[in-house]
Amino acid sequence: RNGRFSGGKIGGIHRAAALEEPWTEAIFEFQVMFPVDFPWGKGGRLPGLCSSWDGFLVHFKWDWKGQITLHFRNDEAMDLVSQPDGQQVQAEPFKPVSIGTRLPLTRGSWHKLTLEVQAEAGSVGRRTVVRAWMDNKVLTDCVAIDPPGIRQGSNRRSDGEEHDKQAQEAETMAGQHEKKTSSHARNTSPWAANLVSLVCWFAGRDTSFGAPADCHMFLRGLRLYAPHKRDQ
């Protein structure tokens, strides 16, 4: 897929692919290539996984230096604890955070990005193990810990970043799925991905976060599968 961006504008491709059944463990992988003249700008988003009914989103992102990192966002506070060093980051509601390392991208080369999530529930809160790699090099190996509690319906909002029309359409799709699943008791069952966030876009608070010039990127090999089918 060729993702195109217009110079001076926020936006790009933002689609949400709904899964027939929620996944409590999954591996999502794809390959990305930025052309040799691609302007990094102030960074942008790449695809990931999300759960519309509890607002948990994890996705790849490139920064202004042309480095890949993994970002998390949750509708409520959560703790991120990296393994094995025990580094801890507290994520505030609706505010994206990253944990782990950053790896440099090479313009004109294909890079393979892999995201693995495995969720479990417990009486002291829900734990979601999140691991990510670029070209088999570790980006993130952490545990996201959600405090115990009951979710009272939908509490979603967009905070701090502007959404273009495509993003709003994706949010609408997510909201429709949320209506079907919002009866879940938060933290009484494992986190489960029910949407693949197919995002390639420049995003931020104003147009200074937009694409510096007309540009494009390429995606291929998108695949979602269970961990036990890793070698199949």
Short mmCIF file of C-alpha atoms in Angstrom, two decimals:
data_model
loop_
_atom_site.label_atom_id
_atom_site.label_comp_id
_atom_site.label_asym_id
_atom_site.label_seq_id
_atom_site.Cartn_x
_atom_site.Cartn_y
_atom_site.Cartn_z
CA ARG A 1 0.00 0.00 0.00
CA ASN A 2 1.26 3.46 -0.90
CA GLY A 3 0.54 6.06 1.79
CA ARG A 4 0.56 9.62 0.38
CA PHE A 5 0.86 12.86 2.34
CA SER A 6 0.22 16.45 1.28
CA GLY A 7 2.81 19.04 2.23
CA GLY A 8 1.81 21.37 5.07
CA LYS A 9 -1.16 19.24 6.08
CA ILE A 10 -1.90 16.90 8.97
CA GLY A 11 -3.27 13.56 7.97
CA GLY A 12 -2.71 10.55 5.77
CA ILE A 13 -4.28 7.09 5.96
CA HIS A 14 -6.29 6.16 9.05
CA ARG A 15 -8.44 3.06 8.91
CA ALA A 16 -9.65 0.62 11.56
CA ALA A 17 -10.01 -3.00 10.46
CA ALA A 18 -12.49 -4.77 12.74
CA LEU A 19 -11.76 -8.33 13.87
CA GLU A 20 -14.58 -10.87 13.96
CA GLU A 21 -13.56 -11.97 17.46
CA PRO A 22 -11.39 -10.21 20.09
CA TRP A 23 -7.84 -11.55 20.50
CA THR A 24 -6.22 -11.80 23.94
CA GLU A 25 -2.91 -12.76 22.35
CA ALA A 26 -1.71 -11.79 18.92
CA ILE A 27 1.29 -11.05 16.74
CA PHE A 28 0.92 -8.27 14.22
CA GLU A 29 3.66 -7.65 11.68
CA PHE A 30 4.25 -5.64 8.53
CA GLN A 31 7.04 -4.10 6.50
CA VAL A 32 7.52 -0.39 5.89
CA MET A 33 9.75 1.54 3.51
CA PHE A 34 10.39 5.29 3.52
CA PRO A 35 11.75 6.60 0.19
CA VAL A 36 15.23 8.16 0.09
CA ASP A 37 13.79 11.70 0.04
CA PHE A 38 11.18 11.16 2.77
CA PRO A 39 11.06 14.13 5.22
CA TRP A 40 10.71 12.94 8.83
CA GLY A 41 9.06 16.19 9.93
CA LYS A 42 8.06 16.04 13.58
CA GLY A 43 7.22 12.35 13.33
CA GLY A 44 4.11 10.33 12.64
CA ARG A 45 2.11 7.20 13.35
CA LEU A 46 2.25 3.71 11.93
CA PRO A 47 -0.12 0.73 12.37
CA GLY A 48 -0.81 -1.11 15.63
CA LEU A 49 -3.51 -2.84 17.68
CA CYS A 50 -6.27 -1.44 19.84
CA SER A 51 -9.23 -2.39 21.99
CA SER A 52 -12.10 0.00 21.36
CA TRP A 53 -14.08 -1.00 24.44
CA ASP A 54 -11.37 -0.01 26.92
CA GLY A 55 -9.43 2.56 24.89
CA PHE A 56 -6.07 0.75 24.98
CA LEU A 57 -3.95 1.48 21.90
CA VAL A 58 -0.40 0.40 21.07
CA HIS A 59 1.21 1.38 17.77
CA PHE A 60 4.54 2.11 16.10
CA LYS A 61 5.71 5.65 15.51
CA TRP A 62 8.61 7.37 13.76
CA ASP A 63 10.16 10.48 15.33
CA TRP A 64 11.81 13.62 13.98
CA LYS A 65 15.20 11.87 13.89
CA GLY A 66 13.90 8.99 11.78
CA GLN A 67 13.77 6.51 14.63
CA ILE A 68 11.12 3.90 15.36
CA THR A 69 9.54 3.62 18.78
CA LEU A 70 6.40 2.05 20.30
CA HIS A 71 3.65 4.23 21.75
CA PHE A 72 0.88 3.39 24.22
CA ARG A 73 -2.33 5.21 25.00
CA ASN A 74 -5.07 4.25 27.43
CA ASP A 75 -8.34 5.88 28.48
CA GLU A 76 -7.32 5.52 32.12
CA ALA A 77 -4.03 5.58 34.03
CA MET A 78 -1.75 2.57 33.73
CA ASP A 79 1.81 1.58 34.60
CA LEU A 80 4.37 0.38 32.07
CA VAL A 81 7.19 -1.75 33.46
CA SER A 82 10.01 -2.76 31.13
CA GLN A 83 11.72 -6.12 31.36
CA PRO A 84 14.27 -7.05 32.58
CA ASP A 85 15.59 -3.70 33.92
CA GLY A 86 12.38 -2.75 35.74
CA GLN A 87 12.15 0.78 34.31
CA GLN A 88 8.70 2.12 35.11
CA VAL A 89 6.61 4.79 33.39
CA GLN A 90 3.18 5.93 34.54
CA ALA A 91 0.83 6.72 31.67
CA GLU A 92 -1.79 9.39 32.29
CA PRO A 93 -5.26 9.01 30.78
CA PHE A 94 -5.42 9.75 27.04
CA LYS A 95 -1.75 10.80 26.86
CA PRO A 96 0.55 8.68 24.67
CA VAL A 97 3.84 7.47 26.17
CA SER A 98 6.69 5.30 24.95
CA ILE A 99 8.94 2.84 26.74
CA GLY A 100 11.92 0.87 25.57
CA THR A 101 14.51 1.87 22.99
CA ARG A 102 14.50 3.68 19.65
CA LEU A 103 16.04 2.21 16.51
CA PRO A 104 17.12 4.18 13.43
CA LEU A 105 15.32 3.78 10.12
CA THR A 106 17.15 3.73 6.80
CA ARG A 107 15.48 5.61 3.97
CA GLY A 108 15.10 3.48 0.87
CA SER A 109 15.22 0.16 2.78
CA TRP A 110 12.43 -2.16 3.90
CA HIS A 111 12.09 -2.67 7.66
CA LYS A 112 10.07 -5.42 9.32
CA LEU A 113 8.06 -4.34 12.38
CA THR A 114 6.59 -6.93 14.74
CA LEU A 115 4.23 -6.36 17.67
CA GLU A 116 3.22 -9.08 20.13
CA VAL A 117 0.60 -8.73 22.87
CA GLN A 118 -0.39 -11.34 25.46
CA ALA A 119 -2.99 -10.43 28.04
CA GLU A 120 -3.96 -11.91 31.38
CA ALA A 121 -6.40 -10.91 34.13
CA GLY A 122 -5.83 -10.85 37.86
CA SER A 123 -7.44 -9.68 41.09
CA VAL A 124 -4.95 -6.80 41.41
CA GLY A 125 -5.48 -5.54 37.90
CA ARG A 126 -4.97 -6.60 34.36
CA ARG A 127 -1.53 -7.26 32.91
CA THR A 128 -0.71 -7.08 29.22
CA VAL A 129 2.71 -8.23 28.06
CA VAL A 130 3.84 -6.17 25.07
CA ARG A 131 6.90 -6.90 22.96
CA ALA A 132 8.05 -5.23 19.76
CA TRP A 133 10.91 -5.66 17.31
CA MET A 134 12.32 -3.97 14.23
CA ASP A 135 14.28 -6.31 11.97
CA ASN A 136 14.49 -8.78 14.89
CA LYS A 137 16.05 -6.13 17.18
CA VAL A 138 14.14 -5.49 20.40
CA LEU A 139 12.27 -2.20 20.65
CA THR A 140 10.14 -2.92 23.69
CA ASP A 141 9.67 -5.72 26.21
CA CYS A 142 7.32 -4.56 28.93
CA VAL A 143 4.20 -5.22 30.98
CA ALA A 144 1.28 -2.78 30.92
CA ILE A 145 -0.58 -2.92 34.24
CA ASP A 146 -4.14 -1.64 34.34
CA PRO A 147 -5.54 -0.95 37.84
CA PRO A 148 -8.63 -2.92 38.90
CA GLY A 149 -12.02 -1.36 38.43
CA ILE A 150 -15.21 -1.38 36.42
CA ARG A 151 -15.47 0.57 33.21
CA GLN A 152 -18.61 2.67 33.01
CA GLY A 153 -19.44 2.58 29.31
CA SER A 154 -17.57 4.65 26.77
CA ASN A 155 -15.21 7.38 27.91
CA ARG A 156 -13.34 7.94 24.67
CA ARG A 157 -12.14 11.29 23.43
CA SER A 158 -9.48 12.79 21.25
CA ASP A 159 -7.02 14.80 23.34
CA GLY A 160 -4.03 16.82 22.15
CA GLU A 161 -3.95 15.67 18.53
CA GLU A 162 -6.15 16.74 15.64
CA HIS A 163 -8.00 14.12 13.62
CA ASP A 164 -8.63 14.52 9.93
CA LYS A 165 -11.79 13.26 8.23
CA GLN A 166 -10.35 9.78 7.66
CA ALA A 167 -9.46 9.48 11.32
CA GLN A 168 -12.97 10.51 12.34
CA GLU A 169 -14.40 7.79 10.13
CA ALA A 170 -12.14 5.25 11.80
CA GLU A 171 -13.22 6.52 15.23
CA THR A 172 -16.85 6.04 14.18
CA MET A 173 -16.15 2.45 13.21
CA ALA A 174 -14.42 1.89 16.52
CA GLY A 175 -17.35 3.45 18.35
CA GLN A 176 -19.77 1.05 16.67
CA HIS A 177 -17.69 -1.85 17.90
CA GLU A 178 -17.53 -0.27 21.31
CA LYS A 179 -21.32 -0.28 21.61
CA LYS A 180 -21.26 -4.04 21.11
CA THR A 181 -18.60 -4.64 23.74
CA SER A 182 -18.95 -1.83 26.31
CA SER A 183 -20.86 -4.13 28.65
CA HIS A 184 -17.56 -5.83 29.50
CA ALA A 185 -16.41 -5.25 33.08
CA ARG A 186 -13.08 -3.50 32.89
CA ASN A 187 -10.24 -5.66 34.25
CA THR A 188 -12.49 -8.64 35.01
CA SER A 189 -11.39 -10.23 31.76
CA PRO A 190 -8.13 -9.92 29.80
CA TRP A 191 -7.47 -7.04 27.45
CA ALA A 192 -8.44 -8.07 23.94
CA ALA A 193 -7.68 -6.48 20.59
CA ASN A 194 -10.76 -6.06 18.42
CA LEU A 195 -9.36 -3.57 15.92
CA VAL A 196 -6.24 -3.32 13.80
CA SER A 197 -5.32 0.35 13.54
CA LEU A 198 -4.09 0.88 9.97
CA VAL A 199 -2.49 4.27 10.38
CA CYS A 200 0.11 6.08 8.27
CA TRP A 201 -0.05 9.77 8.99
CA PHE A 202 1.52 12.97 10.24
CA ALA A 203 -0.42 14.18 13.29
CA GLY A 204 -0.14 16.85 15.97
CA ARG A 205 -1.65 19.88 17.61
CA ASP A 206 -1.31 22.17 14.57
CA THR A 207 -0.13 22.25 10.95
CA SER A 208 3.52 22.48 12.03
CA PHE A 209 3.19 18.73 12.70
CA GLY A 210 2.06 18.11 9.12
CA ALA A 211 4.14 16.69 6.29
CA PRO A 212 6.95 19.15 5.39
CA ALA A 213 6.38 18.39 1.70
CA ASP A 214 4.39 16.08 -0.56
CA CYS A 215 5.69 12.58 0.15
CA HIS A 216 4.74 8.93 0.46
CA MET A 217 5.72 5.64 2.10
CA PHE A 218 5.11 1.96 1.35
CA LEU A 219 3.63 -0.87 3.43
CA ARG A 220 3.53 -4.58 2.60
CA GLY A 221 3.19 -7.98 4.21
CA LEU A 222 0.58 -7.08 6.86
CA ARG A 223 -0.15 -10.20 8.93
CA LEU A 224 -2.03 -10.93 12.15
CA TYR A 225 -1.73 -14.35 13.79
CA ALA A 226 -1.62 -16.18 17.12
CA PRO A 227 1.77 -16.73 18.83
CA HIS A 228 1.52 -20.53 18.57
CA LYS A 229 1.44 -20.12 14.77
CA ARG A 230 4.63 -18.04 14.72
CA ASP A 231 6.58 -20.60 12.63
CA GLN A 232 3.73 -21.58 10.31
#
